PDB file of C-alpha atoms in Angstrom:
ATOM      1  CA  MET A 237      18.046   8.342  22.950  1.00 66.00           C
ATOM      2  CA  ALA A 238      19.683   7.326  19.510  1.00 64.00           C
ATOM      3  CA  SER A 239      16.697   7.524  16.727  1.00 67.00           C
ATOM      4  CA  LYS A 240      15.756   4.968  14.874  1.00 65.00           C
ATOM      5  CA  LYS A 241      17.302   5.099  11.262  1.00 62.00           C
ATOM      6  CA  LYS A 242      14.667   4.599   8.633  1.00 62.00           C
ATOM      7  CA  ILE A 243      15.895   1.945   6.228  1.00 63.00           C
ATOM      8  CA  ARG A 244      15.793   2.651   2.277  1.00 63.00           C
ATOM      9  CA  ARG A 245      15.003  -0.571   0.307  1.00 70.00           C
ATOM     10  CA  ASN A 246      15.697  -0.892  -3.132  1.00 79.00           C
ATOM     11  CA  VAL A 247      13.201  -3.693  -4.328  1.00 81.00           C
ATOM     12  CA  VAL A 248      12.602  -3.572  -8.290  1.00 85.00           C
ATOM     13  CA  LYS A 249       9.707  -5.807  -8.250  1.00 91.00           C
ATOM     14  CA  GLY A 250       6.555  -6.844  -5.781  1.00 92.00           C
ATOM     15  CA  VAL A 251       3.405  -8.327  -5.595  1.00 94.00           C
ATOM     16  CA  VAL A 252      -0.005  -6.509  -4.971  1.00 94.00           C
ATOM     17  CA  HIS A 253      -2.416  -8.045  -3.007  1.00 95.00           C
ATOM     18  CA  ILE A 254      -6.104  -6.958  -2.582  1.00 94.00           C
ATOM     19  CA  LYS A 255      -8.567  -7.387  -0.147  1.00 94.00           C
ATOM     20  CA  ALA A 256     -11.856  -5.997  -1.240  1.00 91.00           C
ATOM     21  CA  THR A 257     -14.998  -6.751   1.598  1.00 91.00           C
ATOM     22  CA  PHE A 258     -18.681  -5.147   1.623  1.00 92.00           C
ATOM     23  CA  ASN A 259     -16.847  -2.835   4.541  1.00 91.00           C
ATOM     24  CA  ASN A 260     -13.483  -1.533   3.208  1.00 91.00           C
ATOM     25  CA  THR A 261     -10.668  -1.995   0.812  1.00 92.00           C
ATOM     26  CA  LEU A 262      -7.001  -3.562   1.771  1.00 94.00           C
ATOM     27  CA  ILE A 263      -4.211  -3.054  -0.270  1.00 95.00           C
ATOM     28  CA  THR A 264      -0.703  -4.584   0.178  1.00 95.00           C
ATOM     29  CA  ILE A 265       2.381  -4.569  -1.350  1.00 95.00           C
ATOM     30  CA  THR A 266       4.729  -7.110  -0.783  1.00 94.00           C
ATOM     31  CA  ASP A 267       8.392  -8.026  -2.330  1.00 91.00           C
ATOM     32  CA  LEU A 268       8.801 -11.433  -4.159  1.00 91.00           C
ATOM     33  CA  ASN A 269       9.500 -13.341  -0.493  1.00 91.00           C
ATOM     34  CA  GLY A 270       6.031 -11.859   0.857  1.00 91.00           C
ATOM     35  CA  GLU A 271       7.392  -9.844   3.160  1.00 91.00           C
ATOM     36  CA  THR A 272       5.317  -6.374   3.359  1.00 93.00           C
ATOM     37  CA  LEU A 273       6.594  -3.017   2.071  1.00 92.00           C
ATOM     38  CA  ALA A 274       3.674  -1.219   2.327  1.00 93.00           C
ATOM     39  CA  TRP A 275       0.335  -1.077   2.628  1.00 94.00           C
ATOM     40  CA  ASP A 276      -3.138   0.935   2.932  1.00 94.00           C
ATOM     41  CA  SER A 277      -6.794   0.879   3.087  1.00 93.00           C
ATOM     42  CA  ALA A 278      -9.572   3.347   2.458  1.00 91.00           C
ATOM     43  CA  GLY A 279     -10.245   3.874   6.254  1.00 91.00           C
ATOM     44  CA  THR A 280      -6.231   5.097   6.848  1.00 91.00           C
ATOM     45  CA  ILE A 281      -7.127   7.683   3.609  1.00 90.00           C
ATOM     46  CA  GLY A 282      -9.613   9.449   5.375  1.00 91.00           C
ATOM     47  CA  PHE A 283     -13.071   7.637   4.325  1.00 91.00           C
ATOM     48  CA  LYS A 284     -15.506   6.874   7.038  1.00 91.00           C
ATOM     49  CA  GLY A 285     -18.689   4.824   7.258  1.00 90.00           C
ATOM     50  CA  THR A 286     -20.173   3.569   3.549  1.00 89.00           C
ATOM     51  CA  ARG A 287     -17.825   6.054   1.628  1.00 90.00           C
ATOM     52  CA  LYS A 288     -14.852   3.220   2.470  1.00 90.00           C
ATOM     53  CA  SER A 289     -16.309   0.544   0.414  1.00 88.00           C
ATOM     54  CA  THR A 290     -16.577   2.945  -2.517  1.00 91.00           C
ATOM     55  CA  PRO A 291     -14.698   1.901  -6.044  1.00 92.00           C
ATOM     56  CA  PHE A 292     -13.126   5.825  -5.882  1.00 94.00           C
ATOM     57  CA  ALA A 293     -11.797   5.018  -2.614  1.00 93.00           C
ATOM     58  CA  ALA A 294     -10.174   1.694  -3.448  1.00 93.00           C
ATOM     59  CA  THR A 295      -8.427   3.966  -6.337  1.00 94.00           C
ATOM     60  CA  ARG A 296      -7.733   6.547  -3.950  1.00 94.00           C
ATOM     61  CA  ALA A 297      -5.494   3.915  -1.379  1.00 94.00           C
ATOM     62  CA  GLY A 298      -4.355   1.954  -4.549  1.00 93.00           C
ATOM     63  CA  GLU A 299      -2.414   5.363  -5.359  1.00 94.00           C
ATOM     64  CA  THR A 300      -1.070   6.329  -1.816  1.00 95.00           C
ATOM     65  CA  VAL A 301       0.657   3.030  -1.338  1.00 94.00           C
ATOM     66  CA  GLY A 302       1.875   3.089  -5.285  1.00 92.00           C
ATOM     67  CA  ALA A 303       3.501   6.146  -4.173  1.00 93.00           C
ATOM     68  CA  LYS A 304       5.082   4.837  -0.695  1.00 92.00           C
ATOM     69  CA  VAL A 305       6.778   1.839  -3.019  1.00 91.00           C
ATOM     70  CA  ARG A 306       7.861   3.915  -5.821  1.00 91.00           C
ATOM     71  CA  LYS A 307       9.635   5.838  -3.173  1.00 90.00           C
ATOM     72  CA  MET A 308      11.678   2.827  -2.448  1.00 88.00           C
ATOM     73  CA  GLY A 309      12.472   2.047  -6.262  1.00 88.00           C
ATOM     74  CA  MET A 310       9.849  -0.403  -7.329  1.00 89.00           C
ATOM     75  CA  HIS A 311       8.993  -0.246 -11.058  1.00 89.00           C
ATOM     76  CA  GLU A 312       7.232  -3.816 -11.819  1.00 90.00           C
ATOM     77  CA  ILE A 313       4.239  -5.145 -10.297  1.00 90.00           C
ATOM     78  CA  GLU A 314       2.354  -8.150 -10.071  1.00 89.00           C
TER      79      GLU A 314
END
């Protein structure tokens, strides 16, 4: 089987969408057309239960998704 080649994107600008609920916080970073580049949530980092809805968990999710798009070459976010 042929392995799937990973595509590197060079996107300079992006838009951050944050959905904060009582149970979790979802952070999605898209390009200017609205195509998702990376996303993360407090639950995917490893927080469980009521700790997912804390500001600390949301900050950690933002840091990890920011590191993901930084590797794609993104420098500017709205």
